Tab-separated table of C-alpha atoms in Angstrom:
chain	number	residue	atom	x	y	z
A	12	UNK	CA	-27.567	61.469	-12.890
A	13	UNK	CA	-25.776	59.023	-10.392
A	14	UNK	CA	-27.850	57.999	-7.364
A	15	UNK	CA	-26.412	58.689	-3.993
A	16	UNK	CA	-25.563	54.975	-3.393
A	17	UNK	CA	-23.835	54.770	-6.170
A	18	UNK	CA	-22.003	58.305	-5.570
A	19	UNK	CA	-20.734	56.745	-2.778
A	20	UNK	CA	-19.863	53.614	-4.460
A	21	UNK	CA	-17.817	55.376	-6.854
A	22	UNK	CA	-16.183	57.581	-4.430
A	23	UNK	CA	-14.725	54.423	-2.040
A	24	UNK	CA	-13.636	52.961	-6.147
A	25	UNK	CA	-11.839	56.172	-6.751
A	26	UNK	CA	-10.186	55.842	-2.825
A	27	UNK	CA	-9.297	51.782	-3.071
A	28	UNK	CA	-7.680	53.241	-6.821
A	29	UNK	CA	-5.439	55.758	-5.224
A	30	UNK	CA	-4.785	55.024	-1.677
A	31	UNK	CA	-5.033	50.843	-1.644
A	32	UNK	CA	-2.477	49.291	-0.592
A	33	UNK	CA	-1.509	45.473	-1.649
A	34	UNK	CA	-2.188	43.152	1.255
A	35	UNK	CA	-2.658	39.267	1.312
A	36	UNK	CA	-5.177	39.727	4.549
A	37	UNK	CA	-8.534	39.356	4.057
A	38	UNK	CA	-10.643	42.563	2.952
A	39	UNK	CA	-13.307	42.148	6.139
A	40	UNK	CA	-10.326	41.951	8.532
A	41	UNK	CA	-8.126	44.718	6.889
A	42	UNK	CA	-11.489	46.709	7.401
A	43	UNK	CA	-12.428	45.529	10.752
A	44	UNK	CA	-8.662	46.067	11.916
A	45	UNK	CA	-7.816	49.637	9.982
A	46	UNK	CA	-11.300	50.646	11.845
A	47	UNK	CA	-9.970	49.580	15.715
A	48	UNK	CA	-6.510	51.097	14.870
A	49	UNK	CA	-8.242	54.844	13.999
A	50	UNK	CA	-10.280	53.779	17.207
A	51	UNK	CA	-7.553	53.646	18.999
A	52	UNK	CA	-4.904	56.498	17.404
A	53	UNK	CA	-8.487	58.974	18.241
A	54	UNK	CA	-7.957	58.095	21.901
A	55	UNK	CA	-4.235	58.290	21.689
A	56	UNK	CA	-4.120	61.773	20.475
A	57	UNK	CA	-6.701	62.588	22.601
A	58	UNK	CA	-4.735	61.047	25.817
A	59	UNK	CA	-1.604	62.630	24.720
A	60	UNK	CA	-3.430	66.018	24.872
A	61	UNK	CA	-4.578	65.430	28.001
A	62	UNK	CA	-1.276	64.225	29.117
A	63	UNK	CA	0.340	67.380	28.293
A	64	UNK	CA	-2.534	69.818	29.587
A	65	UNK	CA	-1.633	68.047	32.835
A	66	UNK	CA	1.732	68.388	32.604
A	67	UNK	CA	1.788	72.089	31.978
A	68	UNK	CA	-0.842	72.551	34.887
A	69	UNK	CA	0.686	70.653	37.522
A	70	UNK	CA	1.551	72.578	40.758
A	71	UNK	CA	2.130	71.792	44.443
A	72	UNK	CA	4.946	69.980	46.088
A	73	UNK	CA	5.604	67.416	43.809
A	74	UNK	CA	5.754	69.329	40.731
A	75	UNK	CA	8.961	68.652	39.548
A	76	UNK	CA	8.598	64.801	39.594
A	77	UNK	CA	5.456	64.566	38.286
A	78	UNK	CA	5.868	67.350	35.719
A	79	UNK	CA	8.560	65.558	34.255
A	80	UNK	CA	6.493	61.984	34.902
A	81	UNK	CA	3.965	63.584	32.761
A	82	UNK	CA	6.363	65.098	29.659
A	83	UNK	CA	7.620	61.421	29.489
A	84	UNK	CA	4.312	59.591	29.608
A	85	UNK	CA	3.197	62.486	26.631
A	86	UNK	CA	6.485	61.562	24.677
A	87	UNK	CA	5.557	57.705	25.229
A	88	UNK	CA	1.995	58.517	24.187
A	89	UNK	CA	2.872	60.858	20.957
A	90	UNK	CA	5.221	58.318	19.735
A	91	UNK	CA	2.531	55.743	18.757
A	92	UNK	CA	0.763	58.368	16.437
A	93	UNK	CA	2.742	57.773	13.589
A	94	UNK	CA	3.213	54.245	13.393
A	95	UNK	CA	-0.709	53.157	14.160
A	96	UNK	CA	-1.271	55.325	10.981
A	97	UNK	CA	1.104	54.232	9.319
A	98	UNK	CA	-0.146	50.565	10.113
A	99	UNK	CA	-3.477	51.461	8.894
A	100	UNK	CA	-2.477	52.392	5.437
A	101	UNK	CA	-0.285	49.351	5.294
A	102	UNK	CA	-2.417	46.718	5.253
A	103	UNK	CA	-4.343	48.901	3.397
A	104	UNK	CA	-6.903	50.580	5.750
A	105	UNK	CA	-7.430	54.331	5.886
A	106	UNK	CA	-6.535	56.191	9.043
A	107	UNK	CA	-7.601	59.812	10.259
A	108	UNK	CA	-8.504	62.799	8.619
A	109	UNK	CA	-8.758	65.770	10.891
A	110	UNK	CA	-9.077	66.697	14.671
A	111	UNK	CA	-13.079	66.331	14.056
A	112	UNK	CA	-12.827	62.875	13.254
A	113	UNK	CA	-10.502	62.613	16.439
A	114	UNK	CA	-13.295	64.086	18.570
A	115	UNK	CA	-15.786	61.776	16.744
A	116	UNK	CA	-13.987	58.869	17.418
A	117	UNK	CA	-12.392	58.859	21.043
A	118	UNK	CA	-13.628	57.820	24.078
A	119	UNK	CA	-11.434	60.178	26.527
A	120	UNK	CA	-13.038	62.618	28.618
A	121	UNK	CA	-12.145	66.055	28.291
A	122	UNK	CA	-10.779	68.059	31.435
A	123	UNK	CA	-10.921	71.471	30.636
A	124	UNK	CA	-11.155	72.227	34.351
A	125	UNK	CA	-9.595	75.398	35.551
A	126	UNK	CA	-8.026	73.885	37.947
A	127	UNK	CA	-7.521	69.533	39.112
A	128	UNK	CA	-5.669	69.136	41.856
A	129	UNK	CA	-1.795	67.076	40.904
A	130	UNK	CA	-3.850	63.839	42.863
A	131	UNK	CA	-6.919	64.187	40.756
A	132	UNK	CA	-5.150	64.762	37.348
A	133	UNK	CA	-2.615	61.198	37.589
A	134	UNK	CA	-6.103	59.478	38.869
A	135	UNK	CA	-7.905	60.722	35.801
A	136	UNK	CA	-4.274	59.572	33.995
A	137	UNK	CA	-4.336	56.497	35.516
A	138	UNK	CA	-7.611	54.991	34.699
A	139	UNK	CA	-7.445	56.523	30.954
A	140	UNK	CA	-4.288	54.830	30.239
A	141	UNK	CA	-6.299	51.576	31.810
A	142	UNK	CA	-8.798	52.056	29.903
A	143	UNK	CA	-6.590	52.427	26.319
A	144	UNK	CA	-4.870	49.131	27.635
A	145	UNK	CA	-8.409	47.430	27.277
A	146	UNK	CA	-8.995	49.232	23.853
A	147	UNK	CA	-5.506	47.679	22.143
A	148	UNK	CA	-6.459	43.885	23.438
A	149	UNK	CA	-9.624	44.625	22.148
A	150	UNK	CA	-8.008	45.376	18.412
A	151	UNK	CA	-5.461	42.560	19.335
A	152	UNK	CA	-8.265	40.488	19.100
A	153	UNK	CA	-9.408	41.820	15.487
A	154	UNK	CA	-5.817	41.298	14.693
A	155	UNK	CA	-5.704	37.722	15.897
A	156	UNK	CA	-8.858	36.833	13.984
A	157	UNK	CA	-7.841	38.394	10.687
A	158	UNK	CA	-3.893	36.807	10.842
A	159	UNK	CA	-2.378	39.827	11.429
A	160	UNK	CA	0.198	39.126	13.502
A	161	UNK	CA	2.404	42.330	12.091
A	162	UNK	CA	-0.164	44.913	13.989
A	163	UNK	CA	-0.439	42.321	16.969
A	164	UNK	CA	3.489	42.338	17.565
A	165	UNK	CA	3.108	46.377	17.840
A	166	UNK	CA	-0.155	46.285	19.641
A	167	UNK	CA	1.373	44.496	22.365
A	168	UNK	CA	4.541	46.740	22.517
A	169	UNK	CA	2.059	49.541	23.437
A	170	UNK	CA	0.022	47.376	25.992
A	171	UNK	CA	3.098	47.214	27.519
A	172	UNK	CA	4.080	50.504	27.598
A	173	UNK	CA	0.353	51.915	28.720
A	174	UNK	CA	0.503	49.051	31.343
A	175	UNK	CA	3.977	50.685	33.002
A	176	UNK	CA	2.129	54.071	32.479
A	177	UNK	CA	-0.743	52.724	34.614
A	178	UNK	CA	1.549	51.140	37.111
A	179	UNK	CA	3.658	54.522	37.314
A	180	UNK	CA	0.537	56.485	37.945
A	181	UNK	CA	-0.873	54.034	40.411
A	182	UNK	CA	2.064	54.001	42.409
A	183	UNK	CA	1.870	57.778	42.320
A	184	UNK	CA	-1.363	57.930	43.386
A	185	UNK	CA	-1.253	55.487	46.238
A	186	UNK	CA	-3.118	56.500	49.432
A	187	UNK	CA	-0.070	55.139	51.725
A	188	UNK	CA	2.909	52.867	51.004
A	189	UNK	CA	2.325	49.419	50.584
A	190	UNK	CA	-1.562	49.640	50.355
A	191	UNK	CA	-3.304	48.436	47.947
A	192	UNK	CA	-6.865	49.630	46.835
């Protein structure tokens, strides 16, 4: 009878057999790098939902504007899904598995809230989208380390991207023109 060790042993043999992909990086860093990208796609679906709960909640006088600020950001956000997967299994990482592992893994707050106010819900926007901007220099990082300049050359397409996000919602959120808090 096989021990549990070596149960699991066999079990990451039988993965590595099936879903490895040929890489010339390093095994630590394809580990270490696969590991921040699933890190990061967890908080991307997660901000995406978010995105669009906001979207299809938003009221008041501004709702046109930042209803459709908000359908673009989700688009934006949804568009990364696939190809930090896909960059996962390419250097031959793994990637998720199922919306458990997504709630496992992300570090975005839940609103299920009723109600959040258009102010409060581009505020919570704002500093999420921050945040995720700190989370893909962080994997940049990994990515510098372990040579992979392939999944640093997309990681910093999407800092971009969540940095104009930021800056959109800022502005949005401003308490007066021109200030600066």
């Amino acid at each position: 009878m096989m021990t549990t060790k070596a149960a699991a042993e066999a079990g990451k043999a039988h993965v590595r057999t099936y879903l490895g992909t040929p890489t010339d990086l390093k095994h630590e860093a394809v580990r270490e790098i696969a590991g921040g990208l699933k890190s990061v796609l967890a908080d991307v679906f997660a901000l995406y939902i978010k995105t669009k709960n906001f979207h299809w909640h938003m009221s008041g006088r501004h709702f046109r504007d930042y209803h459709l600020l908000l359908d673009e950001q989700g688009e934006q956000i949804f568009a990364m899904t696939d190809p930090l997967a896909e960059r996962a299994r390419k250097i031959g990482g793994n990637t998720l598995h199922s919306v458990g592992e997504i709630s496992r893994l992300t570090r975005v707050a839940d609103n299920d809230a009723e109600y959040v106010t258009p102010e409060d819900m581009l505020a919570e926007l704002r500093e999420d989208n921050l945040a995720l901007t700190a989370r893909l220099r962080a994997v940049h990082a990994v990515c510098d380390e372990g040579n992979d300049v392939a999944t640093a050359s997309l990681l910093e397409t999407w800092i971009d991207e969540t940095e104009r996000r930021t800056w959109f919602l800022f502005e949005a959120t401003r308490p007066a023109f021109g200030h600066n808090s």
